[in-house]
Short mmCIF file of C-alpha atoms in Angstrom, two decimals:
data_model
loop_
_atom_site.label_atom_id
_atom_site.label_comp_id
_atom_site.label_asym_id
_atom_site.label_seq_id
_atom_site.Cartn_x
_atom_site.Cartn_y
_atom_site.Cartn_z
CA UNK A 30 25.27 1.62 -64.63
CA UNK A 31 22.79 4.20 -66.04
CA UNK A 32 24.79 4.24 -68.82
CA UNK A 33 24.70 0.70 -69.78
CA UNK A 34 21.16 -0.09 -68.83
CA UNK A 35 20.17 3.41 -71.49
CA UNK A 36 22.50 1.44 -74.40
CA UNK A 37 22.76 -2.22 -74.20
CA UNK A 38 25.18 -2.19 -76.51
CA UNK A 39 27.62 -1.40 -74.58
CA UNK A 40 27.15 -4.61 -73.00
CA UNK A 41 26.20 -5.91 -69.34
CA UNK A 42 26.71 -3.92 -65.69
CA UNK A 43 26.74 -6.11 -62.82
CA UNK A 44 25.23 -4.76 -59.34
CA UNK A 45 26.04 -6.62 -56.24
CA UNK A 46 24.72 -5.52 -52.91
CA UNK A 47 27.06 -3.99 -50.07
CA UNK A 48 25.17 -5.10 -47.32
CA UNK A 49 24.87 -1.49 -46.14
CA UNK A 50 21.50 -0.52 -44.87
CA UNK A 51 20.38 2.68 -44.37
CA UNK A 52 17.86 3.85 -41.54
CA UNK A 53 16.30 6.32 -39.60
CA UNK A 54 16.86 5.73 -35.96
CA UNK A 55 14.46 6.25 -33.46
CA UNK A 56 14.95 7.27 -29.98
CA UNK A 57 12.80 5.38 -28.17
CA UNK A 58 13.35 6.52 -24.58
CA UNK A 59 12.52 10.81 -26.51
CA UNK A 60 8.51 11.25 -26.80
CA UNK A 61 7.19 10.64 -29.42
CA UNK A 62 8.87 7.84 -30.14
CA UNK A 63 8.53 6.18 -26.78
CA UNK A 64 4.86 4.94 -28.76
CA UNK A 65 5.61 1.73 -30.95
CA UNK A 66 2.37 3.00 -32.72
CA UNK A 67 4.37 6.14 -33.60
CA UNK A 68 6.85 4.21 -34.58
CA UNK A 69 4.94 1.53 -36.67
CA UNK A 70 3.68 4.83 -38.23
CA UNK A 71 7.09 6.38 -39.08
CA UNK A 72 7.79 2.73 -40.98
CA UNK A 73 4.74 3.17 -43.00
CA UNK A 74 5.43 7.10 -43.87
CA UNK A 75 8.55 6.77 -45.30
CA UNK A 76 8.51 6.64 -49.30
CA UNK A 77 11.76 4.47 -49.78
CA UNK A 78 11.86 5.02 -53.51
CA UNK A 79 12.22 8.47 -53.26
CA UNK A 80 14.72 8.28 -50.62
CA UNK A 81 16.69 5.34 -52.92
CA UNK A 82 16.41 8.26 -55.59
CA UNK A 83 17.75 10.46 -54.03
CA UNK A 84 20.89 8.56 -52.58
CA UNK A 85 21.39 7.85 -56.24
CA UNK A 86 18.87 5.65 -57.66
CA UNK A 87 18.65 2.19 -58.39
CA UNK A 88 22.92 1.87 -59.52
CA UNK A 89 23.53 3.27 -55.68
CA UNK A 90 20.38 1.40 -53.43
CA UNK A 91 17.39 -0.53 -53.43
CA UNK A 92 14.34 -0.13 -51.18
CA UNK A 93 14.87 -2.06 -48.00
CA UNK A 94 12.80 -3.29 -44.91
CA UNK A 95 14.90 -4.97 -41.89
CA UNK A 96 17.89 -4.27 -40.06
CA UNK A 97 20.30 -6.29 -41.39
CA UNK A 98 21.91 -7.05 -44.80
CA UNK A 99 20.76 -9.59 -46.40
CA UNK A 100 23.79 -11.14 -47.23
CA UNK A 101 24.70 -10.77 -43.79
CA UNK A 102 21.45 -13.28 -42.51
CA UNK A 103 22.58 -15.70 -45.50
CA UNK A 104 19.48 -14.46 -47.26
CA UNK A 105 17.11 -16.01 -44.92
CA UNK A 106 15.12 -12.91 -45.26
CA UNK A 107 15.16 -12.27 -48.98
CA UNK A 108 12.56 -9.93 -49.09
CA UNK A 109 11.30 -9.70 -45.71
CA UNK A 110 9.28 -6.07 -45.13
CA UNK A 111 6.88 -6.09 -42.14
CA UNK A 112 5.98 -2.41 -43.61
CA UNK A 113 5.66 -2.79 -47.02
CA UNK A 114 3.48 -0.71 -49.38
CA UNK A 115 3.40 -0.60 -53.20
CA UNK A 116 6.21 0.12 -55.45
CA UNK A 117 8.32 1.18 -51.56
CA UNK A 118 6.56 4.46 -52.25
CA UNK A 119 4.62 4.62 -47.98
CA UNK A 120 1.06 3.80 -47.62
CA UNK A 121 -0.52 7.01 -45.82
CA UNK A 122 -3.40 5.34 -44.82
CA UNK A 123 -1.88 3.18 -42.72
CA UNK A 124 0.45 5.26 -41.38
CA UNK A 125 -2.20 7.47 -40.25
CA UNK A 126 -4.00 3.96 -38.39
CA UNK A 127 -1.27 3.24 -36.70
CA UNK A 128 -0.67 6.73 -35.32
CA UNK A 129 -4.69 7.25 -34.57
CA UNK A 130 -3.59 4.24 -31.88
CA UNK A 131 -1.05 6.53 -30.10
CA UNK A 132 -3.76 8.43 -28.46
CA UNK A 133 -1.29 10.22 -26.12
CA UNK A 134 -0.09 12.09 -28.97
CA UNK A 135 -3.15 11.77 -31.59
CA UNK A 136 -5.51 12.72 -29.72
CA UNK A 137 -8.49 13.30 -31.80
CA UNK A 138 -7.84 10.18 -33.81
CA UNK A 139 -7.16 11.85 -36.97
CA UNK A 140 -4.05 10.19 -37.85
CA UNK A 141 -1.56 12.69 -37.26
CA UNK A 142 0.26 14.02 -33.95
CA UNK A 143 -1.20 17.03 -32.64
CA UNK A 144 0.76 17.67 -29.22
CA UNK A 145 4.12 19.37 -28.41
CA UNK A 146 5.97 16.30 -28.52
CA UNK A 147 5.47 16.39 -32.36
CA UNK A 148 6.56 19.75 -33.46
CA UNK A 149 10.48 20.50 -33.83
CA UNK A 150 11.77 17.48 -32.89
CA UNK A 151 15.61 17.62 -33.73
CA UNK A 152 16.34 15.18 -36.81
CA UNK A 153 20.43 14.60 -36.97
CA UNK A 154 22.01 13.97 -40.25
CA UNK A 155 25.55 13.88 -41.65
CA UNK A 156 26.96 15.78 -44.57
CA UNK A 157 26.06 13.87 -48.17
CA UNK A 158 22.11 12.89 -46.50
CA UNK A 159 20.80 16.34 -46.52
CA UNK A 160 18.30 15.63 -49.56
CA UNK A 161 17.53 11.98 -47.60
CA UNK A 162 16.64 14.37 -44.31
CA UNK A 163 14.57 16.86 -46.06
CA UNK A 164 12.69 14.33 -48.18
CA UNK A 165 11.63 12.13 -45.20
CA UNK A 166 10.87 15.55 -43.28
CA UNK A 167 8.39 15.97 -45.94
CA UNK A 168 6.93 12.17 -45.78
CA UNK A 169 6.38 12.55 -41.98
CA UNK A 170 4.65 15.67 -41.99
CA UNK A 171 1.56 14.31 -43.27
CA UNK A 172 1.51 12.20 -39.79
CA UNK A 173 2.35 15.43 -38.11
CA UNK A 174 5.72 15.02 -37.20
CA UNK A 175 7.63 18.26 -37.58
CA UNK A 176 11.18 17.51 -37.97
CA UNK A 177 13.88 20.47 -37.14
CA UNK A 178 16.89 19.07 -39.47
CA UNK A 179 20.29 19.80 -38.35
CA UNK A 180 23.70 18.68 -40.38
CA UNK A 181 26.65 18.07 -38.65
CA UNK A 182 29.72 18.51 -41.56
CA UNK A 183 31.99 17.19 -39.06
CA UNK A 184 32.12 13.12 -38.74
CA UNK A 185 33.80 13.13 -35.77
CA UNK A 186 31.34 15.36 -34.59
CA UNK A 187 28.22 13.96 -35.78
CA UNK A 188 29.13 10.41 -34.53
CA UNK A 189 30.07 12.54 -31.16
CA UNK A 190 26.62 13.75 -30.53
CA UNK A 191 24.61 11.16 -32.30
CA UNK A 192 26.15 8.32 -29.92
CA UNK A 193 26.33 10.00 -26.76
CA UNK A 194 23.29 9.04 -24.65
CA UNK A 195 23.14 12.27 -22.33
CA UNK A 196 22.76 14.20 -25.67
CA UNK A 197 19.29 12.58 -26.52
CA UNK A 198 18.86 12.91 -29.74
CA UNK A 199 15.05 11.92 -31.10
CA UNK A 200 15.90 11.18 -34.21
CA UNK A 201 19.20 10.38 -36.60
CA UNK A 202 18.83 10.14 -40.31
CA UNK A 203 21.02 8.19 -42.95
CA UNK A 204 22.92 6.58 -40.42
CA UNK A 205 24.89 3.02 -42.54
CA UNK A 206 25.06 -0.38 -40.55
CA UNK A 207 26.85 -2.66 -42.96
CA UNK A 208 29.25 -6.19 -42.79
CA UNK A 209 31.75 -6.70 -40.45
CA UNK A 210 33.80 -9.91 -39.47
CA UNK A 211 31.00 -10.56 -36.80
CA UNK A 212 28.58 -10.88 -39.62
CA UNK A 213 25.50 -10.04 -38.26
CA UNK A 214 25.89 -9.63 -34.86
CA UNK A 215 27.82 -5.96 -35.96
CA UNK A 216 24.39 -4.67 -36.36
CA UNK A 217 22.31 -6.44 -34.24
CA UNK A 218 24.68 -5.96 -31.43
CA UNK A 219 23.75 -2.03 -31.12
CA UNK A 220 20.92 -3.24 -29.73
CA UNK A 221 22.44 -5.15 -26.78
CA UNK A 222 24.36 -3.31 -24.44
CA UNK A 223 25.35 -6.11 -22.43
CA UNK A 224 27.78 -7.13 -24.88
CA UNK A 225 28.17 -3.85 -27.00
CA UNK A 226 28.02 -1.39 -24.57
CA UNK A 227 27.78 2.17 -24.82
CA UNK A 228 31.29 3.14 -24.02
CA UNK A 229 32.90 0.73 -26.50
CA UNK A 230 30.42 0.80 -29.40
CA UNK A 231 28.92 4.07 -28.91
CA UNK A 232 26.31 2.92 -31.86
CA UNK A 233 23.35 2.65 -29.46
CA UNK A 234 21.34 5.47 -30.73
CA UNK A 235 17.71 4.25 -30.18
CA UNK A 236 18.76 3.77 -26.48
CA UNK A 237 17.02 -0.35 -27.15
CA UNK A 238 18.36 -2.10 -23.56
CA UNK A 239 19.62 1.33 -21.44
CA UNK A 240 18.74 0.10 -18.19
CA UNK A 241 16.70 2.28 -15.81
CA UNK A 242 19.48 3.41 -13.90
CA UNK A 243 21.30 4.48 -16.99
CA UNK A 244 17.78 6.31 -18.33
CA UNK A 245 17.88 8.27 -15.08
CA UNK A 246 21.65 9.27 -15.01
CA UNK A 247 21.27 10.62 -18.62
CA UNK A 248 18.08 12.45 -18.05
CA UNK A 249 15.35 10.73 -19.63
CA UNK A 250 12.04 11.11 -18.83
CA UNK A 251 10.94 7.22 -19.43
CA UNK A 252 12.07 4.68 -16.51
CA UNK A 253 12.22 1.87 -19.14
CA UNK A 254 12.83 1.04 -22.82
CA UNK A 255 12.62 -2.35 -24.91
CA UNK A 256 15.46 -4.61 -24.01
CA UNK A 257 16.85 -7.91 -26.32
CA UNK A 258 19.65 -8.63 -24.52
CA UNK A 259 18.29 -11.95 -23.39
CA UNK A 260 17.69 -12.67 -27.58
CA UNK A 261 21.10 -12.15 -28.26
CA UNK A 262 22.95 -13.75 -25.91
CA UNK A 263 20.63 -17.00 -27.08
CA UNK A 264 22.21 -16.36 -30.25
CA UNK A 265 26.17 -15.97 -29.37
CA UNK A 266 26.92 -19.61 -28.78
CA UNK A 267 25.01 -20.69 -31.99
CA UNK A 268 27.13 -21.75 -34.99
CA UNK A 269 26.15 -22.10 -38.87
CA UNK A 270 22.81 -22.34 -39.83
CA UNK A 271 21.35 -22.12 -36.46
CA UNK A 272 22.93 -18.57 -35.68
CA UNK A 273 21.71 -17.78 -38.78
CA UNK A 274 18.13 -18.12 -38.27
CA UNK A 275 18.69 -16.87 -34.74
CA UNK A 276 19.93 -13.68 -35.60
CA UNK A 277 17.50 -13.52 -38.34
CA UNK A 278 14.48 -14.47 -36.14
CA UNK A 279 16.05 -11.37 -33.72
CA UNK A 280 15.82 -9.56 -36.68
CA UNK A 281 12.23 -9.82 -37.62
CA UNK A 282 11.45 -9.35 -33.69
CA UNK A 283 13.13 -5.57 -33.60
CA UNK A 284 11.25 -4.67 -36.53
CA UNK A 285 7.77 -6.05 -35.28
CA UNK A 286 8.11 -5.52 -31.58
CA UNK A 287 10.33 -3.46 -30.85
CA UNK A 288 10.33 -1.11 -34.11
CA UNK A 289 13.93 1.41 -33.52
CA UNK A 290 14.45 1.67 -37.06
CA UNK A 291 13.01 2.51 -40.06
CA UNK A 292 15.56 1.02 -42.92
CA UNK A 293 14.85 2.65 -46.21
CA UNK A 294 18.10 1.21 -48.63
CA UNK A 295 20.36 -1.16 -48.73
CA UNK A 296 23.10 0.27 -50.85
CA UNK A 297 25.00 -1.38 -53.94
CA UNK A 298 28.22 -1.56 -56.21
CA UNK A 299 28.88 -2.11 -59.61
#
């Protein structure tokens, strides 16, 4: 690709988008991140350009904003980014405004964490995202979130720890939700454990609809966490263009009100 677009006479590279988005995944029953301010902060921290650079640049991934492909929402949200900043590049201002609101864990107002909760937090990534890790690591330290990174080589192993509940993990990085036969309901469906639950998808990292029983059992300190199940199962018996905007409308709701994610790329192919 970088080839082509340095020599045009080569001729012409086409890049199609995989649908694959790429996120940072918030706990959100695992202080800090049990703050949607903290959260809406974390969204505006992130410089997605640099992370898109450093997957591979604009031949691997574009900057990205919602959970779901497009391609997978039949484009309904072409563009849709309820955090976005100039040029994808994080707006620090408003990251630190929307962490001054969290005053359990700002708690002079200044924009950036200053409690326990904040320092070493445990940040899981896979093997291949260790330059995505360490480059958001540096974006969220000017909030004052101190990420402790840890790679897991092993798939089977990352996917082991990052999935299971009891493990509690505040934070995994470069995590891929992409198409599937279910279109988007493969994504979306992480969120709902009433019809993805844990011990068949195991994909349920931001622990979105754990009930309070299961918060208990696994040894969280919060007695509840956002729940959508009720917005999916509205969507399940929709067909065509209807389940299209509904899971698209479900979409824009995680991202505004419920905030587990903070998508950086959607990747491509030539």
């Amino acid at each position: 690709f970088e080839a082509f677009r340095s020599q045009p006479s080569r001729g012409q590279a086409h890049v199609d988008s995989m649908g694959v988005v790429r996120a940072l995944i918030m706990n959100l029953a695992v202080p800090p991140f049990d703050s949607i301010d903290v959260r809406r902060a974390l969204n505006y921290s992130i410089d997605k350009q640099d992370l898109v650079r450093v997957e591979g640049g604009a031949a691997a991934a574009v900057p990205f904003g919602h959970v779901v492909g497009d391609s997978q929402e039949d484009n309904l949200l072409l563009g849709y980014d309820p955090y976005w900043t100039p040029q994808s590049q994080g707006d620090l201002a408003k990251a630190r405004a929307s962490m001054a609101k969290a005053t359990l864990y700002d708690t002079n107002g200044d924009g950036r964490c200053d409690v326990d909760a904040c320092r070493h937090i445990r940040a899981v990534t896979r093997a291949g995202f260790e330059g995505v890790a360490a480059a958001a690591k540096a974006d969220l330290a000017a909030i004052g979130i101190d990420l402790d990174v840890q790679v897991i080589t092993d798939p089977m192993k990352f996917f082991g720890v990052t999935a299971d509940p009891a493990a509690k993990v505040p934070l995994t990085i470069g995590i891929g939700c992409g198409p599937s036969y279910l279109a988007a309901t493969g994504c979306l469906s992480w969120f709902s454990p009433r019809y993805c639950p844990v011990e068949m998808c195991g994909f349920n990292m931001s622990s979105v609809g754990l009930t309070p029983d299961q918060l208990r059992d696994w040894g969280y300190g919060v007695t509840t966490v956002p729940n959508v199940d009720d917005r999916f199962a509205a969507c399940v018996p929709k067909i065509g263009v209807d389940q299209f905007q509904c899971y698209a409308q479900l979409d824009q709701y995680l991202m505004e009100e419920v905030v587990p994610w903070v998508p950086y790329s959607e990747e491509r192919y030539a």
